[in-house]
Short mmCIF file of N, CA, C and O in Angstrom, two decimals:
data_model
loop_
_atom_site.label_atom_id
_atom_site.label_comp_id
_atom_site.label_asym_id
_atom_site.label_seq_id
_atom_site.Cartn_x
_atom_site.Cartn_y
_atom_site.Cartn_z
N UNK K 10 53.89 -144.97 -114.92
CA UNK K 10 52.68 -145.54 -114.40
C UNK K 10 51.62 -145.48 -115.50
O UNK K 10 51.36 -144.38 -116.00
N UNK K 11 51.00 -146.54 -115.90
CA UNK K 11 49.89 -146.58 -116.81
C UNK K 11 48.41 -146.39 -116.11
O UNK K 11 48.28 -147.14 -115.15
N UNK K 12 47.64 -145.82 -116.29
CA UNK K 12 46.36 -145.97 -115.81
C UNK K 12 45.28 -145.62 -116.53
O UNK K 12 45.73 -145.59 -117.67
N UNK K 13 43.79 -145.24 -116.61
CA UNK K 13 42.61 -145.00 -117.34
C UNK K 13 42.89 -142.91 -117.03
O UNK K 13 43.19 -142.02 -116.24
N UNK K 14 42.50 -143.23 -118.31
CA UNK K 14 42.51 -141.12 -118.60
C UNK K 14 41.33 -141.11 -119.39
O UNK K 14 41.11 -142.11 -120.08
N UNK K 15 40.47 -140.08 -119.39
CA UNK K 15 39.40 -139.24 -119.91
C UNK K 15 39.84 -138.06 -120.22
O UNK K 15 40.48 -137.37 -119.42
N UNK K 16 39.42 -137.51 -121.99
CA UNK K 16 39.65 -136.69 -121.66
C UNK K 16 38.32 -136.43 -123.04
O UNK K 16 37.60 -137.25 -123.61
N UNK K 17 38.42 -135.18 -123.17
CA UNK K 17 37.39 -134.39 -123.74
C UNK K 17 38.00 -133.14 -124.59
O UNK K 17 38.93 -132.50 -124.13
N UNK K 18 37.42 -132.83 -125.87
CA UNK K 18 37.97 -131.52 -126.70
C UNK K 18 36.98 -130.60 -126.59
O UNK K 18 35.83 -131.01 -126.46
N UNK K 19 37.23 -129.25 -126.62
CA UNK K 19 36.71 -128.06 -126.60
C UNK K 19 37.29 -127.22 -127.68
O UNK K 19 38.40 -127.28 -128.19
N UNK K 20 36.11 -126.27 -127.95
CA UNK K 20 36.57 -125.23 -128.74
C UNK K 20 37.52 -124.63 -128.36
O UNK K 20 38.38 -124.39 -129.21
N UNK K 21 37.70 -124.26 -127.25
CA UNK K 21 39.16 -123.39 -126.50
C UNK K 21 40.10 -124.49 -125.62
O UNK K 21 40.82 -123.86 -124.84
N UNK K 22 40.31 -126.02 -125.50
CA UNK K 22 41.16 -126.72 -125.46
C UNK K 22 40.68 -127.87 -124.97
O UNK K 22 39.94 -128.60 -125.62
N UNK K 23 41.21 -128.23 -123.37
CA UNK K 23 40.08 -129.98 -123.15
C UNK K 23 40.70 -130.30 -121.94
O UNK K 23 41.73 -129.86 -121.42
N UNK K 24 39.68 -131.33 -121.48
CA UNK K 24 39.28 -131.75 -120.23
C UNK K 24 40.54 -132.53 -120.15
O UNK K 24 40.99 -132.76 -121.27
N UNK K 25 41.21 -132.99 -119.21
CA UNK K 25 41.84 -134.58 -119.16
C UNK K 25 41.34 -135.13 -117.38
O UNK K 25 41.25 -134.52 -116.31
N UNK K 26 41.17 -136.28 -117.72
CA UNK K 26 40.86 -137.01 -115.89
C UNK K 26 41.21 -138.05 -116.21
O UNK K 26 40.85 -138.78 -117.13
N UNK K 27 42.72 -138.26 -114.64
CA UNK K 27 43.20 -139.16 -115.05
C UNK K 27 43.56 -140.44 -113.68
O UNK K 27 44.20 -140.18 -112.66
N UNK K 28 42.94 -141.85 -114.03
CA UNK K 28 42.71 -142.75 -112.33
C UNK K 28 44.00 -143.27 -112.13
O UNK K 28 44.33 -143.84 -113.17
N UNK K 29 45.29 -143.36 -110.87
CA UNK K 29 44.20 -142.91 -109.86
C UNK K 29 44.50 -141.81 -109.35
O UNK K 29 44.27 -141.69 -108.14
N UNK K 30 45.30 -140.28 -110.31
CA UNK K 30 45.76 -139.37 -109.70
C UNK K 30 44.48 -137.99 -109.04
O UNK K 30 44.50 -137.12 -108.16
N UNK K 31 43.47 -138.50 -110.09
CA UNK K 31 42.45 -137.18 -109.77
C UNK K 31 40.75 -137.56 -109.57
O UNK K 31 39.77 -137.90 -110.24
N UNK K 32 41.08 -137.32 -108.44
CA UNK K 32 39.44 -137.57 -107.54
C UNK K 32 38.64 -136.27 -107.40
O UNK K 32 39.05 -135.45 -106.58
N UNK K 33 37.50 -135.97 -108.14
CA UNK K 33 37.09 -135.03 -108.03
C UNK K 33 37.69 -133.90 -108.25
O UNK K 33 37.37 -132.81 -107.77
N UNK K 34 38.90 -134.20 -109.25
CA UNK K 34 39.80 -132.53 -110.11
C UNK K 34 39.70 -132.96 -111.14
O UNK K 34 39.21 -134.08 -111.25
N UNK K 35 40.13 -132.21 -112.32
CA UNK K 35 40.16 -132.64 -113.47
C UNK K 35 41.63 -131.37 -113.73
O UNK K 35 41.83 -130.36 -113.05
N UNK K 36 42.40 -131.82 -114.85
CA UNK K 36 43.37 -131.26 -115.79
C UNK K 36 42.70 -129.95 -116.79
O UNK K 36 42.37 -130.33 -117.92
N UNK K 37 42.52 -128.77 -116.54
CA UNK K 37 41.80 -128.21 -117.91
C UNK K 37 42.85 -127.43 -118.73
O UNK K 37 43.49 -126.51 -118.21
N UNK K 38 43.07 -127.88 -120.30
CA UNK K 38 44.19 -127.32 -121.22
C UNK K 38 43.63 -125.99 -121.67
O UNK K 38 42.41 -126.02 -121.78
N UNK K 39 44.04 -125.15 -121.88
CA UNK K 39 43.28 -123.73 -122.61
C UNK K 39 44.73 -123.85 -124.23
O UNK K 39 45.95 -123.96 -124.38
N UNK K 40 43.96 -123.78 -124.74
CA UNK K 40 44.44 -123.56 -126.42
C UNK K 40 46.05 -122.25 -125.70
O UNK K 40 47.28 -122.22 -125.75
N UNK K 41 44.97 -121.46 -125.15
CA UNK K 41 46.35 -120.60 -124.73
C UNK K 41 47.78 -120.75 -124.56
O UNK K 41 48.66 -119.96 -124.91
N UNK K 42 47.94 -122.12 -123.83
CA UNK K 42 49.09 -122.97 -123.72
C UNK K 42 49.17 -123.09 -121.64
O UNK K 42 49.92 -123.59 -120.80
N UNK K 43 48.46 -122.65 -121.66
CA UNK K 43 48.38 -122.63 -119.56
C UNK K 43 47.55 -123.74 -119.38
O UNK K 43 46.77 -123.88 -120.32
N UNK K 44 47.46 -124.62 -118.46
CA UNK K 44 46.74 -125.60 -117.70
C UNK K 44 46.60 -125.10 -116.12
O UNK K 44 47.26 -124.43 -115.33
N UNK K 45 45.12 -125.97 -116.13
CA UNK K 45 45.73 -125.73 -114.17
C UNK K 45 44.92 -126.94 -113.60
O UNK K 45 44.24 -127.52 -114.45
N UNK K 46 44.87 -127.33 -112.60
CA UNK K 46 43.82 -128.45 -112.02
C UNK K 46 42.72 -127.68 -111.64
O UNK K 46 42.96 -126.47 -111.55
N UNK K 47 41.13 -128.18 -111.28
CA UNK K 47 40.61 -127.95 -111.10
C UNK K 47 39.68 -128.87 -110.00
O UNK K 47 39.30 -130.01 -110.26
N UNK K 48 39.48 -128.34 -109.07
CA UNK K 48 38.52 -129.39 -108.48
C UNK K 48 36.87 -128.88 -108.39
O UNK K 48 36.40 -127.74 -108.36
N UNK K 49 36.17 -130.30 -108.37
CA UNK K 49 34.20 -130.15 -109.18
C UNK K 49 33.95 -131.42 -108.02
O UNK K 49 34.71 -132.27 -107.57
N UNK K 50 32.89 -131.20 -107.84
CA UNK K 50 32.24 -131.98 -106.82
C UNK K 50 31.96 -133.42 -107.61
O UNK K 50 31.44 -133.55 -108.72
N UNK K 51 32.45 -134.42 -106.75
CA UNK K 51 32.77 -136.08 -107.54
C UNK K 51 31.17 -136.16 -107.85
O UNK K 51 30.27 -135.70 -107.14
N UNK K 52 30.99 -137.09 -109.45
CA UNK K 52 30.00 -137.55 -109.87
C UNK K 52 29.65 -138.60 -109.21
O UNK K 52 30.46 -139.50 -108.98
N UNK K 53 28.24 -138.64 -108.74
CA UNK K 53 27.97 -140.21 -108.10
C UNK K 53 26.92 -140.47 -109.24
O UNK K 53 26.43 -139.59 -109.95
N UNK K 54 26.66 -141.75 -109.29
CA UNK K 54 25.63 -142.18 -110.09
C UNK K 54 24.33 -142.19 -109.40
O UNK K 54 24.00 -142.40 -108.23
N UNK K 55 23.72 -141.90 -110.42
CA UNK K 55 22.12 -141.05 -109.80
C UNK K 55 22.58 -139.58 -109.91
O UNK K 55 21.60 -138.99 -110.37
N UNK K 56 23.38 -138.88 -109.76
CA UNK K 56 23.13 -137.63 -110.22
C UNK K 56 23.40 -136.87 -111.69
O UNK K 56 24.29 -137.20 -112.47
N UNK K 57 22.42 -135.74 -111.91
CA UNK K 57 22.06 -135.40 -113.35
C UNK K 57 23.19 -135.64 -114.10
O UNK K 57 24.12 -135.11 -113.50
N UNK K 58 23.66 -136.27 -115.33
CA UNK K 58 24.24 -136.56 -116.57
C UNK K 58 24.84 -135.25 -117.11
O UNK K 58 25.95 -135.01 -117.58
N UNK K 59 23.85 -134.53 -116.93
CA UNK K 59 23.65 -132.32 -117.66
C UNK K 59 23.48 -131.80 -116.47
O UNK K 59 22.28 -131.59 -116.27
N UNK K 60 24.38 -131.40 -115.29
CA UNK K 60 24.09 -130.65 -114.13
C UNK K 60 23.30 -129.52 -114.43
O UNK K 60 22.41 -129.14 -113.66
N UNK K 61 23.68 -128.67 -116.03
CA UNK K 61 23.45 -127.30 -116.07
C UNK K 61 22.29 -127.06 -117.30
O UNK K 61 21.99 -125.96 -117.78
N UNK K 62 21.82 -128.11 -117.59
CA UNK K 62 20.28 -127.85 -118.82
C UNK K 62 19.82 -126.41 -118.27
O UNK K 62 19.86 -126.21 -117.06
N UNK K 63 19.44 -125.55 -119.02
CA UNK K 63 18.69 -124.84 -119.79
C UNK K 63 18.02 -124.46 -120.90
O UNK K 63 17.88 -125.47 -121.60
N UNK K 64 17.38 -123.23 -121.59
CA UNK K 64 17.55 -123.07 -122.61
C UNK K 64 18.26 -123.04 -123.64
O UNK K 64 18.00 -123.15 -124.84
N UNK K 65 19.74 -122.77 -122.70
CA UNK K 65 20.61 -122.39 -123.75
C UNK K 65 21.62 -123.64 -123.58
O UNK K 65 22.53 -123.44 -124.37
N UNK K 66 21.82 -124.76 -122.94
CA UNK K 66 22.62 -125.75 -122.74
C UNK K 66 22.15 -126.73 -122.76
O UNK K 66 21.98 -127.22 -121.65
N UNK K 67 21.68 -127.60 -123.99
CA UNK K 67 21.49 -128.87 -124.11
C UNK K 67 21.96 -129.62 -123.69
O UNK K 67 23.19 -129.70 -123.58
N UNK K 68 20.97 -130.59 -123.21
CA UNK K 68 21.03 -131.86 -122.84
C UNK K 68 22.11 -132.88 -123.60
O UNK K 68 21.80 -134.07 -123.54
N UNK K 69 23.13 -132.61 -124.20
CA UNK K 69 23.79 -133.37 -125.26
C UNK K 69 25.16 -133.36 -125.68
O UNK K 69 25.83 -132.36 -125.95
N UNK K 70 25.54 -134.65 -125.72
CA UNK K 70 27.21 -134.00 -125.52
C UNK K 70 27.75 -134.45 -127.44
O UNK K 70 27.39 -135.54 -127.91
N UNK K 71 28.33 -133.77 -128.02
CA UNK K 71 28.69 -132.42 -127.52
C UNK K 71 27.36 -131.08 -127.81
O UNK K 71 26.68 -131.43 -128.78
N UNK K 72 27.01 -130.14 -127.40
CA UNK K 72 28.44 -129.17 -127.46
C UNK K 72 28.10 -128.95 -125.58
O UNK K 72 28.13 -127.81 -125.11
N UNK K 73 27.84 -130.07 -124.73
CA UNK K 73 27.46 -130.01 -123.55
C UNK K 73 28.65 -131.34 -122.57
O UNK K 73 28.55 -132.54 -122.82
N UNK K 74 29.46 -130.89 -121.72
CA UNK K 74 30.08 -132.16 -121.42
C UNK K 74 29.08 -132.49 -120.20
O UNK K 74 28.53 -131.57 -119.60
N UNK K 75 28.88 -133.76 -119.87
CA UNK K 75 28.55 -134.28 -119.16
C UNK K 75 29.02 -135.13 -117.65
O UNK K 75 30.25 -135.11 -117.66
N UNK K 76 28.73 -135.56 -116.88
CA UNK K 76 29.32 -135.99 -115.59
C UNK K 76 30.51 -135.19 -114.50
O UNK K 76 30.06 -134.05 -114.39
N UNK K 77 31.04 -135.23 -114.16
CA UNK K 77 32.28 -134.62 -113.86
C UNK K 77 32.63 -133.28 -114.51
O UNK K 77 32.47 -132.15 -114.05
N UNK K 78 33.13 -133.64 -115.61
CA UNK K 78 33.40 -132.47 -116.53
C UNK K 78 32.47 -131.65 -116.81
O UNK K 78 32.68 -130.45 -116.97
N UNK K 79 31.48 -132.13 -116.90
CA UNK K 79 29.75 -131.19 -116.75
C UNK K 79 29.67 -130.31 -115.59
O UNK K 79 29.47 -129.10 -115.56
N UNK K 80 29.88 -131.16 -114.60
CA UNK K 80 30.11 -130.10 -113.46
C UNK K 80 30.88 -128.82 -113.00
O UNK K 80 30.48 -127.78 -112.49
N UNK K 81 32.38 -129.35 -113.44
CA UNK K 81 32.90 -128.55 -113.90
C UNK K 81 33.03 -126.82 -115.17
O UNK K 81 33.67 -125.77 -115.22
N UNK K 82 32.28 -127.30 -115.71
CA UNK K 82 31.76 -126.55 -116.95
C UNK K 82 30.67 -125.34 -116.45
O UNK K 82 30.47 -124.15 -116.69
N UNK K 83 30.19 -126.26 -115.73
CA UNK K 83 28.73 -125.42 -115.42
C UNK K 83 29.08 -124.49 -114.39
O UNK K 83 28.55 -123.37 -114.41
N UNK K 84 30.11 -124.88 -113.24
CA UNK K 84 30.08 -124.56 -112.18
C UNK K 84 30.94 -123.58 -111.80
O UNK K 84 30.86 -122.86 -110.80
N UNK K 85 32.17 -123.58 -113.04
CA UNK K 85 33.25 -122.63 -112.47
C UNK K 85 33.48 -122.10 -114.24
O UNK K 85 33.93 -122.63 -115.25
N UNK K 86 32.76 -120.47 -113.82
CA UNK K 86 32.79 -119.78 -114.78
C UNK K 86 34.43 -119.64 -116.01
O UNK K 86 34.36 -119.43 -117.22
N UNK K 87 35.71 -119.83 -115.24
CA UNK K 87 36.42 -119.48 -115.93
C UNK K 87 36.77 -120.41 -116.96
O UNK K 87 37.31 -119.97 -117.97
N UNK K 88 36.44 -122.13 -116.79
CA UNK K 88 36.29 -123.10 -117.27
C UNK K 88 35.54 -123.37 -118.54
O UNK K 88 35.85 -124.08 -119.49
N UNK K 89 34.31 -122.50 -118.28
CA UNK K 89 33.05 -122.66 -119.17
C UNK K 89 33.34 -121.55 -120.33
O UNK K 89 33.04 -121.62 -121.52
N UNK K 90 34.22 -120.23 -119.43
CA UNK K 90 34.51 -119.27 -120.60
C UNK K 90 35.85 -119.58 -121.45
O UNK K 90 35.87 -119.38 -122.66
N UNK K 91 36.96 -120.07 -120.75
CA UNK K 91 38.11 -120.70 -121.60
C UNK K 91 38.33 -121.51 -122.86
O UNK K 91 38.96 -121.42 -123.91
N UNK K 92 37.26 -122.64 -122.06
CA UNK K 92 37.16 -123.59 -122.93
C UNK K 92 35.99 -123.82 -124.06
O UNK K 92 36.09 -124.70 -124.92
N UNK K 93 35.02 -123.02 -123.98
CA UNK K 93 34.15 -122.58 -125.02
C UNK K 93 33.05 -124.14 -124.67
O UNK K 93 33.00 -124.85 -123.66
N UNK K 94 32.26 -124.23 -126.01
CA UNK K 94 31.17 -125.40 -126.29
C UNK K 94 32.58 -127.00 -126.37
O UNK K 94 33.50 -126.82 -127.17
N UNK K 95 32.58 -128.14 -125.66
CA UNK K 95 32.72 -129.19 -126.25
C UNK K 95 32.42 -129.88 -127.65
O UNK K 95 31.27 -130.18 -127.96
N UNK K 96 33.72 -130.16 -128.63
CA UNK K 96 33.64 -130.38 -129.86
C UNK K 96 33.70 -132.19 -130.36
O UNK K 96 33.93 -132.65 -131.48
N UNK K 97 33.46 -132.76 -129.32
CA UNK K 97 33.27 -134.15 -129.21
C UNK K 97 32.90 -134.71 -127.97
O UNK K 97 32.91 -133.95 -127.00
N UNK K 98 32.45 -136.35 -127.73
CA UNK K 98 32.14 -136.77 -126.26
C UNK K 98 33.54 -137.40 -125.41
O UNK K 98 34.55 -137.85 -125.96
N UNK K 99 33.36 -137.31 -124.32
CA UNK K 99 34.24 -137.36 -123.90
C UNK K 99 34.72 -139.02 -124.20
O UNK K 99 34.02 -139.89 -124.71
N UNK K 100 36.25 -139.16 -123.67
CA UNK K 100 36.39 -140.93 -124.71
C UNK K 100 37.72 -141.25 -123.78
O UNK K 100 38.71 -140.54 -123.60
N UNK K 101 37.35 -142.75 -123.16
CA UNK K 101 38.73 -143.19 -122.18
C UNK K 101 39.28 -143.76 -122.78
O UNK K 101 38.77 -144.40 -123.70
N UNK K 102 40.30 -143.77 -122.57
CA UNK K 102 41.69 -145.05 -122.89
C UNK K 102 43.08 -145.20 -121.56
O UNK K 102 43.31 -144.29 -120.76
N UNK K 103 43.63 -146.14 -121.59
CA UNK K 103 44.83 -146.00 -120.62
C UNK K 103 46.10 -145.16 -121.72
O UNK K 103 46.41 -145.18 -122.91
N UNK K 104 46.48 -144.57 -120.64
CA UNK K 104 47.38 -143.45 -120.63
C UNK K 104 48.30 -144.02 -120.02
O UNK K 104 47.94 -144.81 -119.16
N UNK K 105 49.78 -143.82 -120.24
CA UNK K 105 51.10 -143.76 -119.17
C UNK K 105 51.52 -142.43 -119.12
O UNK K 105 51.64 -141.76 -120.15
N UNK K 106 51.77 -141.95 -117.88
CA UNK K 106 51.92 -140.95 -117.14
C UNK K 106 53.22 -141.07 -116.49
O UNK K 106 53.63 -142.22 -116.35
N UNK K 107 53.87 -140.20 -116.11
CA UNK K 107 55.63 -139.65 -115.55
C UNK K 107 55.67 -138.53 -114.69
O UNK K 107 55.27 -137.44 -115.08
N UNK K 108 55.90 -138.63 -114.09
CA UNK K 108 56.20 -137.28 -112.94
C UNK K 108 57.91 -137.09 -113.18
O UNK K 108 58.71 -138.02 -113.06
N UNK K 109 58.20 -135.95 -113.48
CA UNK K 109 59.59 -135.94 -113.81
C UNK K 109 59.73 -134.29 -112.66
O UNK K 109 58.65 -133.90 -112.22
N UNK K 110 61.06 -133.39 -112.23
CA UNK K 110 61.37 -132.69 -111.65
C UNK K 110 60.43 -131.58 -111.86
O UNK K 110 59.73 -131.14 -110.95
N UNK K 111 60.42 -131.03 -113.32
CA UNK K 111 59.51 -130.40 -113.12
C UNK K 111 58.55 -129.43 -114.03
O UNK K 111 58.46 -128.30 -114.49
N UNK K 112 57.57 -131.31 -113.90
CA UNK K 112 56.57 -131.21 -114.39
C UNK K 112 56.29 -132.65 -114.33
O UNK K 112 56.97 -133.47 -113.70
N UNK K 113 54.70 -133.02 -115.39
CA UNK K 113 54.92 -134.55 -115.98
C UNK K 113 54.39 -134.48 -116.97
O UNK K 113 54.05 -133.40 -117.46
N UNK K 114 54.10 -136.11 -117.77
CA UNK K 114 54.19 -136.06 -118.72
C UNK K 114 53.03 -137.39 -118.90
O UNK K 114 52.82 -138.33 -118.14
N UNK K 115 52.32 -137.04 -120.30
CA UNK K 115 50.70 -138.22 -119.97
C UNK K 115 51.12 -138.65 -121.92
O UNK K 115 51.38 -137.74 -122.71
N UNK K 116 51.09 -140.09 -122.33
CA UNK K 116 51.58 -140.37 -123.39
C UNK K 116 49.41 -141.06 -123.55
O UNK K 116 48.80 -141.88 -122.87
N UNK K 117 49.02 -140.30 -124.59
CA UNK K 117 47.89 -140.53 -125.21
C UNK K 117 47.66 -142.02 -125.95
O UNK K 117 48.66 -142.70 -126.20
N UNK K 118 46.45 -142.48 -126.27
CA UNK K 118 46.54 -143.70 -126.86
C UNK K 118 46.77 -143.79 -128.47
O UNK K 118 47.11 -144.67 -129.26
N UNK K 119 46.34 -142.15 -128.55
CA UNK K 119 46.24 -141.92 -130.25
C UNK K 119 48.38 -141.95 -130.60
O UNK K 119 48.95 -142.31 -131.63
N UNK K 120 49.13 -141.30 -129.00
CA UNK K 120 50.57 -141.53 -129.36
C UNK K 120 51.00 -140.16 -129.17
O UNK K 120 52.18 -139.83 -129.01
N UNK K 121 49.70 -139.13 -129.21
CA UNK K 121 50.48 -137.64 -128.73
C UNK K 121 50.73 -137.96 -127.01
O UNK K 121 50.17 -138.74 -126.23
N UNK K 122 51.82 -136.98 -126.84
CA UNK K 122 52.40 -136.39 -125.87
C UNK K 122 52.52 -135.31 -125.15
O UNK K 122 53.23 -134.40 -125.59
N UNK K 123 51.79 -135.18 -123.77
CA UNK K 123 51.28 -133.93 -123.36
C UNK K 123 52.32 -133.63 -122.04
O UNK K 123 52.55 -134.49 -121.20
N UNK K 124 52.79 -132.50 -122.00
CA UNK K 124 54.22 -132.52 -121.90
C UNK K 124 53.41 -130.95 -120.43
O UNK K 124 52.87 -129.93 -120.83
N UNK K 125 53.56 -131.20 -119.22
CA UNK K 125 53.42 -130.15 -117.92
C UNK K 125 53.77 -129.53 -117.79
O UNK K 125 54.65 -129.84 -118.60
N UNK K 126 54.09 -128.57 -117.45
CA UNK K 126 55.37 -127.55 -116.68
C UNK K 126 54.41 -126.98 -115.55
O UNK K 126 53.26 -126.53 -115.56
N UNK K 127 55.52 -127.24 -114.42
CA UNK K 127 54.96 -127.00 -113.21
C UNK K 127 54.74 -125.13 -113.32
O UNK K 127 54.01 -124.53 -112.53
N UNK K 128 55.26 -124.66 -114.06
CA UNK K 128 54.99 -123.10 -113.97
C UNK K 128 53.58 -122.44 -114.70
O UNK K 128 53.11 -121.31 -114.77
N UNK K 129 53.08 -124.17 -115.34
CA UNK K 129 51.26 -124.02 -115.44
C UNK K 129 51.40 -123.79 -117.01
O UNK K 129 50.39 -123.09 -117.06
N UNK K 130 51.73 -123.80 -118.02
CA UNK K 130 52.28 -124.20 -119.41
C UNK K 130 52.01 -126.27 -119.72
O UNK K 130 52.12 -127.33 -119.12
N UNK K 131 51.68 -125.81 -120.85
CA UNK K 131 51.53 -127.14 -121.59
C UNK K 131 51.83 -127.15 -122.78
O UNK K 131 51.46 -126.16 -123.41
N UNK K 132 52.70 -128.38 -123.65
CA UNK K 132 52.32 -128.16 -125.10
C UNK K 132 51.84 -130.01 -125.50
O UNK K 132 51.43 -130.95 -124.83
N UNK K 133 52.03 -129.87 -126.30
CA UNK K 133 51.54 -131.06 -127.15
C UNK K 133 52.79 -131.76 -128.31
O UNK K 133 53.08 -131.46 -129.47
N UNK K 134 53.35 -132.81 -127.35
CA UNK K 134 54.31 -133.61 -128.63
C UNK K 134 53.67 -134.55 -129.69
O UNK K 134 52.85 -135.41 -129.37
N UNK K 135 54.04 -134.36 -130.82
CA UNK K 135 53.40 -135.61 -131.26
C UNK K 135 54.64 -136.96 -131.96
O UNK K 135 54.21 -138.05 -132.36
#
C-alpha cells in the first residue's frame, strides 16, 4: 500500500506519521533500536503551531517540532526525553508500506527501509 508519511529527525531518533494508518498516533524511533506508537491529541487547524513555547522552547522548528508531533513532544515526557531537540523540519513524501506476519515494513522516498518487529525493535535497511 502506498500512501503520504511524515516524518521528522531528532537528536535521539524520529517521528514517522503515516495516512491512512495513523490518526492522532504517531510511530516514535529511539536511536536505541525500540519503537512504539504513540497517541497525541489530532491537530486541527487553528490550533497553536508550538503547543509548548516557553523560555526554553522556541517557537521554531527545528530544534522545536511542530503540529502533531509538537504535541506529542510537549505532552508525553518520555517522547520529549528519548528523542532529544528535533534536528530538521518535519518533510512528507509517499511511502509504500507492508504489513507482513510479524511486523511491517515502510520503504522511504530517499529508498531507506524501515523494517518493524512486532516485539517493538526497529532497524534501518538501506
Amino acid at each position: 500500500m502506498n500512501g503520504q508519511v511524515v516524518e521528522q529527525n531528532f537528536v535521539g531518533g524520529k517521528m514517522v506519521w503515516r495516512e491512512p494508518l495513523d490518526y492522532a498516533r504517531a510511530l516514535v524511533l529511539f536511536n536505541s533500536g525500540a519503537w512504539r506508537i504513540y497517541q497525541h491529541p489530532p491537530y486541527n487547524e487553528g490550533d497553536p503551531e508550538y503547543p509548548c513555547v516557553d523560555e526554553n522552547t522556541p517557537p521554531q522548528s527545528p530544534p522545536t517540532p511542530r503540529r502533531g508531533f509538537g504535541a506529542m513532544w510537549c505532552n508525553i515526557p518520555e517522547v520529549r526525553s528519548g528523542l532529544g531537540n528535533a534536528t530538521d523540519v518535519e518533510r512528507a513524501y509517499t511511502g509504500a508500506m507492508q504489513r507482513f506476519e510479524k511486523g511491517f515494513m515502510l520503504r522511504a522516498d530517499s529508498g531507506a527501509i524501515y523494517v518493524f518487529y512486532d516485539r517493538g525493535l526497529w532497524e534501518r535497511w538501506q
